[in-house]
mmCIF file of C-alpha atoms and ligand atoms in Angstrom:
data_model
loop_
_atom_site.group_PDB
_atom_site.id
_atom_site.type_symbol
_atom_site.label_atom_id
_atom_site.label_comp_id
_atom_site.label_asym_id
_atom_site.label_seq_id
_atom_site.Cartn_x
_atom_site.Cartn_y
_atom_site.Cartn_z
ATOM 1 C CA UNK A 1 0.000 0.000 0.000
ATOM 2 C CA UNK A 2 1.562 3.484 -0.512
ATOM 3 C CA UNK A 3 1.917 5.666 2.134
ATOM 4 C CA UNK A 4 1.759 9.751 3.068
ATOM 5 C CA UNK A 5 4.422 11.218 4.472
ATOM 6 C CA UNK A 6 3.810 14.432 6.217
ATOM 7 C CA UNK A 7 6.815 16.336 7.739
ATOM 8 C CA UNK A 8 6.107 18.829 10.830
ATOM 9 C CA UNK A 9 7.093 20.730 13.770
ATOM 10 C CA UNK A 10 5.014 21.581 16.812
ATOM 11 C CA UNK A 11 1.566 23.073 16.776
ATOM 12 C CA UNK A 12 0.622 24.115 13.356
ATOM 13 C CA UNK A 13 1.695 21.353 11.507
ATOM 14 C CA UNK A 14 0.441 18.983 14.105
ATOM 15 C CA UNK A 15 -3.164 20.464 13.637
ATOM 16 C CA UNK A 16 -2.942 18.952 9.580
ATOM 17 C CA UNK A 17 -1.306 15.675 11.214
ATOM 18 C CA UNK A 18 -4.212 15.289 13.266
ATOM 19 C CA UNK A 19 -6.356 15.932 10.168
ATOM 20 C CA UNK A 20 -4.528 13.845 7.854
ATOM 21 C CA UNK A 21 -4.719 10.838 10.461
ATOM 22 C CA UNK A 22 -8.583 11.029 10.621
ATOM 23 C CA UNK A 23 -8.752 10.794 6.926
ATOM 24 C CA UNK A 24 -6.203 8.162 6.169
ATOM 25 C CA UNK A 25 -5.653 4.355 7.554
ATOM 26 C CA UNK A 26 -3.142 4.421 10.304
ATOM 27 C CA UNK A 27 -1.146 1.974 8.336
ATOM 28 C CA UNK A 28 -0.659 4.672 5.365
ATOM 29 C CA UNK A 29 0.411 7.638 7.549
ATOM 30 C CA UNK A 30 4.115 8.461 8.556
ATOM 31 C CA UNK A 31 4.593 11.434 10.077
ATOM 32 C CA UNK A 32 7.789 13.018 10.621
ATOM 33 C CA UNK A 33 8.807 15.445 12.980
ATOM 34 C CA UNK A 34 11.514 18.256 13.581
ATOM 35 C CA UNK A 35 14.032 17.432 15.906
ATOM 36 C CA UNK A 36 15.834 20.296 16.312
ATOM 37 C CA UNK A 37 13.894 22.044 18.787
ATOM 38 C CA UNK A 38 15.147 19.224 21.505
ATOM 39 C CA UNK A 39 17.325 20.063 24.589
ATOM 40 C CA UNK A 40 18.939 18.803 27.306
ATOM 41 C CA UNK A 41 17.033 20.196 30.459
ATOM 42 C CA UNK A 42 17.085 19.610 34.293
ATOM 43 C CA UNK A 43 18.778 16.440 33.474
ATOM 44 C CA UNK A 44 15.976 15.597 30.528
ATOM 45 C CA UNK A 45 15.842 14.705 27.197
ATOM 46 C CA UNK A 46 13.484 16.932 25.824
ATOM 47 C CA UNK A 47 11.780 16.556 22.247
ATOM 48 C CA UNK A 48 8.905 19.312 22.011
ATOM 49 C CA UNK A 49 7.464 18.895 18.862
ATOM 50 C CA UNK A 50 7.726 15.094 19.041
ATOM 51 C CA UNK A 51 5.697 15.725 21.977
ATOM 52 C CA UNK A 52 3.412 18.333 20.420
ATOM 53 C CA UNK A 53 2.860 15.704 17.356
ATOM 54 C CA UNK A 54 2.448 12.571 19.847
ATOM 55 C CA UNK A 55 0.008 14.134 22.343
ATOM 56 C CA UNK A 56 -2.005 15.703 19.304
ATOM 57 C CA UNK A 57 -2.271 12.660 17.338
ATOM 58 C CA UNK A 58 -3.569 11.048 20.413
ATOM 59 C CA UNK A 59 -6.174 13.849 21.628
ATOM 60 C CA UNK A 60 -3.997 14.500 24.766
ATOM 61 C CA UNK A 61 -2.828 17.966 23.660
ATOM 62 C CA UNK A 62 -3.443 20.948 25.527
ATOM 63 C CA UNK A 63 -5.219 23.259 23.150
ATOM 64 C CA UNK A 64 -4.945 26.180 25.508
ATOM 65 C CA UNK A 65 -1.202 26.527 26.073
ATOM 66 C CA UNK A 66 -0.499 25.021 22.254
ATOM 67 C CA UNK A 67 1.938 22.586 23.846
ATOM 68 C CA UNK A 68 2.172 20.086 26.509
ATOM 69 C CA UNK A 69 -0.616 17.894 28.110
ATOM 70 C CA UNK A 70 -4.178 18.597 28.776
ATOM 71 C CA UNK A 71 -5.656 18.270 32.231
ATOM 72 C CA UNK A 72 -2.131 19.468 33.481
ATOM 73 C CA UNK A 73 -0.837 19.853 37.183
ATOM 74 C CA UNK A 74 2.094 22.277 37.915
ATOM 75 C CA UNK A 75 3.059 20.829 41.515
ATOM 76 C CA UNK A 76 6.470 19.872 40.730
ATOM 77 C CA UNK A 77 7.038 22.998 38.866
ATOM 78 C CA UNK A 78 5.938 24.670 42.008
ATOM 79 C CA UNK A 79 7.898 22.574 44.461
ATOM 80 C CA UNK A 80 11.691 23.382 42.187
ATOM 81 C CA UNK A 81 10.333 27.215 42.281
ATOM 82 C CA UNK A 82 10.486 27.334 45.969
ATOM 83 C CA UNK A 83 13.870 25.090 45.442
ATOM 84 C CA UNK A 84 15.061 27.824 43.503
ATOM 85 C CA UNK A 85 14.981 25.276 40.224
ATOM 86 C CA UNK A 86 14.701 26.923 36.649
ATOM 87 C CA UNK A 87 11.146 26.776 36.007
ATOM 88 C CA UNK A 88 11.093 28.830 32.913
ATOM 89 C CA UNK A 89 10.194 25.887 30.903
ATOM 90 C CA UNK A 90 7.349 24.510 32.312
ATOM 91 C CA UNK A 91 7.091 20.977 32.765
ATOM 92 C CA UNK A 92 3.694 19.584 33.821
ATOM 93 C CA UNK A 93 3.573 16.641 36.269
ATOM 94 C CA UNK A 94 1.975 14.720 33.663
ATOM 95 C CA UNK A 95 4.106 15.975 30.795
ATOM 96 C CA UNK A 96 7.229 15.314 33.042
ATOM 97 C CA UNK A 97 6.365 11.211 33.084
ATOM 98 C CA UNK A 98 7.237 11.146 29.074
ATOM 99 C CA UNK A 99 10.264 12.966 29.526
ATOM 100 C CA UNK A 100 11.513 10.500 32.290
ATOM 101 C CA UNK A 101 10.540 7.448 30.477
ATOM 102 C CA UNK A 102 12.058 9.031 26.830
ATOM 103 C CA UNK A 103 15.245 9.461 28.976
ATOM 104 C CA UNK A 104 15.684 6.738 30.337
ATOM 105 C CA UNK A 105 15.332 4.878 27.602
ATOM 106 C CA UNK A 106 18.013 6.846 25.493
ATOM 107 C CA UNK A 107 20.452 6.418 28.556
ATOM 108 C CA UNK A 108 19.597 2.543 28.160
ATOM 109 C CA UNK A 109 20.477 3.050 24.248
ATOM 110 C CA UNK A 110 17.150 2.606 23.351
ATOM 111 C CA UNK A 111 16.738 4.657 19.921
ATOM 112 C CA UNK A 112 14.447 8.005 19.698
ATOM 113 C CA UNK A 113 12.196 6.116 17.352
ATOM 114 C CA UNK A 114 12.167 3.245 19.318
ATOM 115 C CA UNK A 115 11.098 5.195 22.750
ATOM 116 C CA UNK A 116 9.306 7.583 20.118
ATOM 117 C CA UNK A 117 6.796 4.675 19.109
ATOM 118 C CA UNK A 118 6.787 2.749 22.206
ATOM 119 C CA UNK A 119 5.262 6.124 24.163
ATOM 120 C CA UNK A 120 2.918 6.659 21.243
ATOM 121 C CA UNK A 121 1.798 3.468 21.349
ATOM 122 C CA UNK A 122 1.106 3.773 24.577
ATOM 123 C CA UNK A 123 -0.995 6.764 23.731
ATOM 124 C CA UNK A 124 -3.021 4.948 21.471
ATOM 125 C CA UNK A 125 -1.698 6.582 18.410
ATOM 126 C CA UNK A 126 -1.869 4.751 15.348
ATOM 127 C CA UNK A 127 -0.048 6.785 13.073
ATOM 128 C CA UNK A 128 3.485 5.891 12.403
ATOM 129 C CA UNK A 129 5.832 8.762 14.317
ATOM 130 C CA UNK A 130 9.299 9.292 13.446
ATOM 131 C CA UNK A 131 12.172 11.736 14.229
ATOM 132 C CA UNK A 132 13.868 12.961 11.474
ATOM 133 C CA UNK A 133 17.221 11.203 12.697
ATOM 134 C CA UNK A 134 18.342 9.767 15.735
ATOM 135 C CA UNK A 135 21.583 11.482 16.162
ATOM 136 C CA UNK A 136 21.399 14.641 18.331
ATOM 137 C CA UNK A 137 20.921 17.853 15.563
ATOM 138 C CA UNK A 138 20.474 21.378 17.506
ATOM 139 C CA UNK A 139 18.892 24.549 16.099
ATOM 140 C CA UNK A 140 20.869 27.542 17.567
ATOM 141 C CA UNK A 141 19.617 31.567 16.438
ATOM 142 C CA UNK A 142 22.330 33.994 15.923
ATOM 143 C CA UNK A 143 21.105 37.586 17.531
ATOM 144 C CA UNK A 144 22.839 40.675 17.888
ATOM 145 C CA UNK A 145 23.976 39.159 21.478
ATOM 146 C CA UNK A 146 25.394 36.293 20.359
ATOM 147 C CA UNK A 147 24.237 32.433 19.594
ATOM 148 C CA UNK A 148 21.330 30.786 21.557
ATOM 149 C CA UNK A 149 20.350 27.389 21.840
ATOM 150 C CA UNK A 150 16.790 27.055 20.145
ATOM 151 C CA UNK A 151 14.622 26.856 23.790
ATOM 152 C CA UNK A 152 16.539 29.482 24.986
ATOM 153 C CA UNK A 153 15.644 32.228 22.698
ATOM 154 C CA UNK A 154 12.459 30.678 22.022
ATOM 155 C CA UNK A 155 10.942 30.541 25.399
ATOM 156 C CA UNK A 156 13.339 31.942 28.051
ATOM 157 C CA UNK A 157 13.650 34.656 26.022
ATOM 158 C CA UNK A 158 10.745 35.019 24.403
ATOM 159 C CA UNK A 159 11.889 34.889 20.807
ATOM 160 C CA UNK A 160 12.705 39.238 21.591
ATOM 161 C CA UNK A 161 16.024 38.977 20.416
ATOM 162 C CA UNK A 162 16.150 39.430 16.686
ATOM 163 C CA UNK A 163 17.256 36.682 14.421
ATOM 164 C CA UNK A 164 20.553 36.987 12.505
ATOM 165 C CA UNK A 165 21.113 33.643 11.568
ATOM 166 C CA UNK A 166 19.770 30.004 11.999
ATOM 167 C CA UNK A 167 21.836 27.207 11.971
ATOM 168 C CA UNK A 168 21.643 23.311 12.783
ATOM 169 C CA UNK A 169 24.280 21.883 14.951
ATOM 170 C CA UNK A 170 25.679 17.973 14.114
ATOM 171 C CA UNK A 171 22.796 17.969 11.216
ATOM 172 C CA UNK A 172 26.098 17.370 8.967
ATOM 173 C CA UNK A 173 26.810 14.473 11.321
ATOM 174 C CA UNK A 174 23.293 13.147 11.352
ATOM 175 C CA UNK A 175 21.818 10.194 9.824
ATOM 176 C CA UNK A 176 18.545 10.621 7.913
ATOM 177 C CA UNK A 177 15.359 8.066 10.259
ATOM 178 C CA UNK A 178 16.464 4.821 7.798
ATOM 179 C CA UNK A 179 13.052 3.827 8.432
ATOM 180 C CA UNK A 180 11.805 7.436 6.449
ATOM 181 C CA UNK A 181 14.528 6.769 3.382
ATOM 182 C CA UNK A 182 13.039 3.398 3.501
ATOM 183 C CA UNK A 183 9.029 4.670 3.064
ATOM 184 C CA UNK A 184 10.695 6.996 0.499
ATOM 185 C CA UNK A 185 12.297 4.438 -1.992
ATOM 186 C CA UNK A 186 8.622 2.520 -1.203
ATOM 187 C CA UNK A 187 7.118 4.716 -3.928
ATOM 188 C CA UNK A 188 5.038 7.106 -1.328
ATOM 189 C CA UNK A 189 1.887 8.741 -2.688
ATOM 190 C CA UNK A 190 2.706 12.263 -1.533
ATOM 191 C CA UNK A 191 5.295 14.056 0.607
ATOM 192 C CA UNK A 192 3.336 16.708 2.843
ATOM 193 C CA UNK A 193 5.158 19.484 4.258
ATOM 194 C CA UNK A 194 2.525 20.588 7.294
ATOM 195 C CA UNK A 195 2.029 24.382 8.056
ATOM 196 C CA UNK A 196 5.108 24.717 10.104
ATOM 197 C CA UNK A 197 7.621 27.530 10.463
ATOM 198 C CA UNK A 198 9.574 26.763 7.362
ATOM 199 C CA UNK A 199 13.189 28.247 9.100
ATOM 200 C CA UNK A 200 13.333 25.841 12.256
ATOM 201 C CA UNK A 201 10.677 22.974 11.952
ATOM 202 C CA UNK A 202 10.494 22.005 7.938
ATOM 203 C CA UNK A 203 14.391 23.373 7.337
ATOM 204 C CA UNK A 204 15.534 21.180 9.664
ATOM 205 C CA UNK A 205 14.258 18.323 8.586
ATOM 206 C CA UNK A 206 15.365 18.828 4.812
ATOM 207 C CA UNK A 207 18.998 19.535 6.343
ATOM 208 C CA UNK A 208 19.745 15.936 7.142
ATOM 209 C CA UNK A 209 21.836 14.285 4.568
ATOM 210 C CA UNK A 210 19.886 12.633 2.275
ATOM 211 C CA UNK A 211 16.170 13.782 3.171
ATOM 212 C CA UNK A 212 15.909 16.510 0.442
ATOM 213 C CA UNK A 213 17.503 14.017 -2.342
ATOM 214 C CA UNK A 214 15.312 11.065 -0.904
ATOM 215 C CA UNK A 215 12.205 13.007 -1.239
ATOM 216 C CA UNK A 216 13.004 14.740 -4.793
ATOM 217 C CA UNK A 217 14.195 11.064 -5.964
ATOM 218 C CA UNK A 218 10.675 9.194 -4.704
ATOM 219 C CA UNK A 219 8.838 10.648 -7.574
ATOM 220 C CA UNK A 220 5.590 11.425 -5.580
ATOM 221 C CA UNK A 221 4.192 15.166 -5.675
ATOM 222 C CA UNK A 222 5.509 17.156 -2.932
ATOM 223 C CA UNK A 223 2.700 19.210 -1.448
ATOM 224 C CA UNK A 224 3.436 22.024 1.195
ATOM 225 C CA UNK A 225 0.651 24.066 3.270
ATOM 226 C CA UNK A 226 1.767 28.045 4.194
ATOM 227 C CA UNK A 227 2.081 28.493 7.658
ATOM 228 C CA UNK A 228 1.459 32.075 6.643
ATOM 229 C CA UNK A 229 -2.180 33.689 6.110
ATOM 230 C CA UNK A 230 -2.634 37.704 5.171
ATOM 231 C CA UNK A 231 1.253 38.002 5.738
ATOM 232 C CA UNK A 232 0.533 36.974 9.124
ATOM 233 C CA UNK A 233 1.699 33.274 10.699
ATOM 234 C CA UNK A 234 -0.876 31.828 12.692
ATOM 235 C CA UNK A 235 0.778 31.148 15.913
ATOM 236 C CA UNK A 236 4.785 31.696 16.456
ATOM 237 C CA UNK A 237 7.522 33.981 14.970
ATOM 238 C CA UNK A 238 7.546 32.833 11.629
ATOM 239 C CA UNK A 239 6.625 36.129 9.655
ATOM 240 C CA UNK A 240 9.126 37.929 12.398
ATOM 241 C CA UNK A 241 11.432 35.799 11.215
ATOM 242 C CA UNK A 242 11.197 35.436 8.022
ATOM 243 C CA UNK A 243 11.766 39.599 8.191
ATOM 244 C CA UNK A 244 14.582 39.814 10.731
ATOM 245 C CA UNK A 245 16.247 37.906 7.689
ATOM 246 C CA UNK A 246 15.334 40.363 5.101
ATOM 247 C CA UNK A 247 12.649 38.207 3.725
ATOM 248 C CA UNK A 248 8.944 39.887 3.412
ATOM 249 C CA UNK A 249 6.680 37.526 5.471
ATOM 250 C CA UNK A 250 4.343 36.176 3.014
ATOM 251 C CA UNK A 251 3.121 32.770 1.858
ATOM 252 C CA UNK A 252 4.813 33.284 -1.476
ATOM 253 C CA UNK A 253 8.352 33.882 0.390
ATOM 254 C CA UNK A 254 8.132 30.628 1.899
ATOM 255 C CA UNK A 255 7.272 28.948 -0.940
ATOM 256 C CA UNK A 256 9.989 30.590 -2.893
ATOM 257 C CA UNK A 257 11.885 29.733 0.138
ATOM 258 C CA UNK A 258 11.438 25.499 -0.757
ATOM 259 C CA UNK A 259 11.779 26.285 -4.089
ATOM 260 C CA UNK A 260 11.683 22.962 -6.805
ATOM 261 C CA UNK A 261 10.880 21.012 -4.216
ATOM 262 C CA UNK A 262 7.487 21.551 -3.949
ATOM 263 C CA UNK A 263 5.182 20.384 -6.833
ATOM 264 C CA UNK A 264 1.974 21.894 -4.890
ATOM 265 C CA UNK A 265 1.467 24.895 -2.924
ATOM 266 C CA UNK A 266 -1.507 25.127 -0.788
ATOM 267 C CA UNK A 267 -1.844 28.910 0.445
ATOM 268 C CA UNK A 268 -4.781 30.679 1.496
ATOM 269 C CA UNK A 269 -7.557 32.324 -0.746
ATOM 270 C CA UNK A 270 -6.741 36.215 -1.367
ATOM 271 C CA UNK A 271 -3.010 35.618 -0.596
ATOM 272 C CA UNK A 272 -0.300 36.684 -3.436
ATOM 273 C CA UNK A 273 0.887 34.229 -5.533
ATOM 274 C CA UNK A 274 3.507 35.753 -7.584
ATOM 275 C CA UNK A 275 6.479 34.304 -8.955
ATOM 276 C CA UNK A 276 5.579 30.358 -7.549
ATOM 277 C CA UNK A 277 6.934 27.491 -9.308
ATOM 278 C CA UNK A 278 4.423 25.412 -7.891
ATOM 279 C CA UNK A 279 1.204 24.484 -8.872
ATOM 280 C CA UNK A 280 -1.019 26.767 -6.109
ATOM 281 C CA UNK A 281 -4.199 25.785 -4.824
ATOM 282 C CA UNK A 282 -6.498 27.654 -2.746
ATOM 283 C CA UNK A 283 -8.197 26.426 0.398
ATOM 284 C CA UNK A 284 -9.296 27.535 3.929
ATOM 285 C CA UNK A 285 -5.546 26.910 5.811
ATOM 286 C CA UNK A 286 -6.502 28.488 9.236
ATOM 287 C CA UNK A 287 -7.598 25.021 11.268
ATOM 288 C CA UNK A 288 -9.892 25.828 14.445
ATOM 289 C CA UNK A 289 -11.881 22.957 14.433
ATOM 290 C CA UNK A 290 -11.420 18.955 13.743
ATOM 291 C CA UNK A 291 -13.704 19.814 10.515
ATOM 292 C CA UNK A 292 -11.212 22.312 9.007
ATOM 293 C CA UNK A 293 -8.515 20.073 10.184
ATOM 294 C CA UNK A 294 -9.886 17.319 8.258
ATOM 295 C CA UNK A 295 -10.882 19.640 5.141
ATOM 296 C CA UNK A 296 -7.814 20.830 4.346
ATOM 297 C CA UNK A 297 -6.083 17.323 4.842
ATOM 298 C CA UNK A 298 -8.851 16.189 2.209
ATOM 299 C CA UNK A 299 -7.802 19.823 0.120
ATOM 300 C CA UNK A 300 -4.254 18.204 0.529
ATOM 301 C CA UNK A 301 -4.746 15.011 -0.564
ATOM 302 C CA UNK A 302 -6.906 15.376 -3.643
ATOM 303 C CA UNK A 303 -3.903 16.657 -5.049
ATOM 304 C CA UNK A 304 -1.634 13.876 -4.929
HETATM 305 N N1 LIG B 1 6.756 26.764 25.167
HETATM 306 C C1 LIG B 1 6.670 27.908 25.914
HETATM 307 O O1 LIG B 1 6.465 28.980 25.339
HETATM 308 N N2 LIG B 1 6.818 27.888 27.266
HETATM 309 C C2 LIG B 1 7.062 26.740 27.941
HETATM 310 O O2 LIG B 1 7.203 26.769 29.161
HETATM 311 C C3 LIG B 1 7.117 25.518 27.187
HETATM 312 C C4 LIG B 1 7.297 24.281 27.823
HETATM 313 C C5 LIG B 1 7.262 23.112 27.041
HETATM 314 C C6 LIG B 1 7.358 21.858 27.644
HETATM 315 C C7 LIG B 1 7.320 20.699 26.888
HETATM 316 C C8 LIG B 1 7.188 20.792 25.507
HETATM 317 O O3 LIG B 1 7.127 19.667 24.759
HETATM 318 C C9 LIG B 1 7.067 22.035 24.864
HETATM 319 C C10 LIG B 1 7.109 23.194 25.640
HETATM 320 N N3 LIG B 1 6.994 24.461 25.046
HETATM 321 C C11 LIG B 1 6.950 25.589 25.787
HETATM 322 C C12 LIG B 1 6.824 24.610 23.605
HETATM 323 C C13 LIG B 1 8.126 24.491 22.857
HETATM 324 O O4 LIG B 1 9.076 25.412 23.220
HETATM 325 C C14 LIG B 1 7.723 24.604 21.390
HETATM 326 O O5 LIG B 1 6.808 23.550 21.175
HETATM 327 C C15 LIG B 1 8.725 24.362 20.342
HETATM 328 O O6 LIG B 1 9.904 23.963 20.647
HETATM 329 C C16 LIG B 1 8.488 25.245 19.147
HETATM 330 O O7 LIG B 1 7.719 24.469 18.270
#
C-alpha cells in the first residue's frame, strides 16, 4: 500500500497531522517530525514537537497553552520554584512522566524512534511517528547578542532577540530516520510538508543528509501548506522571522523559500501568488476545528 508522508514541527503542523490521520488508515500515515527544537534540560531529554505531534495525534494535547498535556498539574514545577529550580520551561507533572521514560530509555540506548513509538503506542496513536534522525541535531539563532540554543531564545527569552542567523548543529553528522529513506524508496503517494515555520521545523528536517535528495528522488508530488495567512503566521515567529532575515513575510516567500521542491502549494484564498513554481491551490488553511482540520487534509490530498 503506498503511504503519506507528512513532515512537521510543533503546533501548526500537528493540527494537519491530526487531520490527515482522521482521513487516512493508520497503516498509510508516517509522520515526521523536527528534531531540532530538543534540549537537554534539568537532566531531561526533551523533544517538544515530538511531543506536540504525539500528544495531538492522540487527543492528549493541551489546546490552551499550544503545547504540553491537557488536564495538566504544575506541583512539581511549584515545588523546584520554591527550590530555587529553573522553572522557565514549564514541565507539567503529567508531561514530566514522558520525559523520564524518553530518557531513560536513550540512557539505556534505546533509539528516539524506538522510545518515540513505544510512548505513542502507549498513547493509542496509530499513526506511524518518526524523528527525522536519531543522532542529536540542535537549532541555535544567531542575535545581535550572540548564539542561543533554540529553547533558549524561544521561550526563556521570548523569541525578543532578533534573528541573525539560523543554523543546525551535528545535522552534517546526522543520519537521515532509515526507516523514512526506507518509506521513500517505497514509492510514497505524496510528501506533505505541514504548516510549520519553514526556518526551524520544515528546514531542519530537509537539512539531514539525504532527506531533500530522498524526497526529490521518490517521484511522488511534494505538497506544502503556508504556515502564513494575510502576511501573518498563525501562531509563532515565523513572519518575524522570516523579516529579521530580510525576507517579506508572506506565503509566497516561503514557498519561494522550498523552491523545486514543492510540486503543490496550498496557500490561502486572497493571498499573493507571484512568482511560484508550484502548482497553487487555494483552500481555507486556518484550522480551528477537527472539521477544518480534516478539510484541508482532504484539500491536501486530492492533489496527490
Ligand atoms: N513553550 C513555551 O512557550 N513555554 C514553555 O514553558 C514551554 C514548555 C514546554 C514543555 C514541553 C514541551 O514539549 C514544549 C514546551 N513548550 C513551551 C513549547 C516548545 O518550546 C515549542 O513547542 C517548540 O519547541 C516550538 O515548536
Amino acid at each position: 500500500m503506498s503511504r503519506v508522508i507528512a513532515l512537521s514541527g510543533g503546533i501548526g503542523g500537528a493540527k494537519l497531522a491530526l487531520g490527515l490521520a482522521q482521513v487516512l488508515p493508520a497503516e498509510e500515515l508516517i509522520v515526521v517530525a523536527n528534531t531540532g527544537d530538543d534540549f537537554e534540560h534539568l537532566g531531561l531529554s526533551i523533544s517538544p514537537d515530538i511531543d506536540t505531534l504525539t500528544y495531538t495525534l492522540a487527543g492528549l494535547d493541551n489546546q490552551a497553552l499550544g503545547w504540553g498535556r491537557r488536564d495538566e498539574s504544575w506541583a512539581c514545577m511549584d515545588a523546584l520554584a520554591a527550590l530555587g529550580g529553573e522553572t522557565w520551561f514549564r514541565l507539567g507533572d503529567r508531561d514530566l512522566a514522558l520525559h523520564l521514560e524518553r530518557t531513560q530509555a536513550l540512557r539505556s540506548g534505546e533509539t528516539l524512534t524506538a522510545v518515540t513509538q513505544r510512548i505513542a503506542a502507549r498513547l493509542g496513536v496509530l499513526a506511524t511517528l518518526l524523528p527525522m534522525s536519531n543522532d542529536p541535531v540542535r537549532t541555535r539563532i544567531r542575535t545581535p547578542e550572540g548564539w542561543l540554543d533554540f529553547q533558549h531564545w524561544f521561550v526563556r527569552e521570548q523569541c525578543r532577540p532578533a534573528v541573525c542567523e539560523v543554523a543546525f548543529q551535528g545535522v552534517n553528522e546526522a543520519r537521515a530516520n532509515p526507516a523514512l529513506l526506507a518509506a521513500l524508496r517505497a514509492k510514497p503517494r505524496a510528501i506533505i510538508i505541514c504548516p510549520s515555520n519553514p526556518l526551524i521545523s520544515v528546514e531542519p528536517i530537509l537539512a539531514v543528509p539525504g532527506i531533500r535528495e530522498a524526497i526529490i528522488g521518490c517521484g511522488a508530488p511534494v505538497i506544502a501548506v503556508s504556515p502564513i495567512i494575510g502576511g501573518q503566521a498563525v501562531k509563532g515567529p515565523t513572519a518575524r522571522m522570516l523579516a529579521d532575515l530580510g525576507t517579506a513575510p508572506s506565503a509566497a516567500a516561503v514557498a519561494l523559500r522550498y523552491g523545486a521542491l514543492l510540486t503543490h502549494y496550498v496557500m490561502e484564498h486572497g493571498d499573493d501568488a507571484t512568482g511560484i513554481s508550484a502548482a497553487v491551490s487555494r483552500a481555507p488553511t486556518l484550522m480551528r476545528t477537527l472539521e477544518d482540520k480534516v478539510a484541508l487534509a482532504r484539500a491536501v490530498l486530492s492533489l496527490a
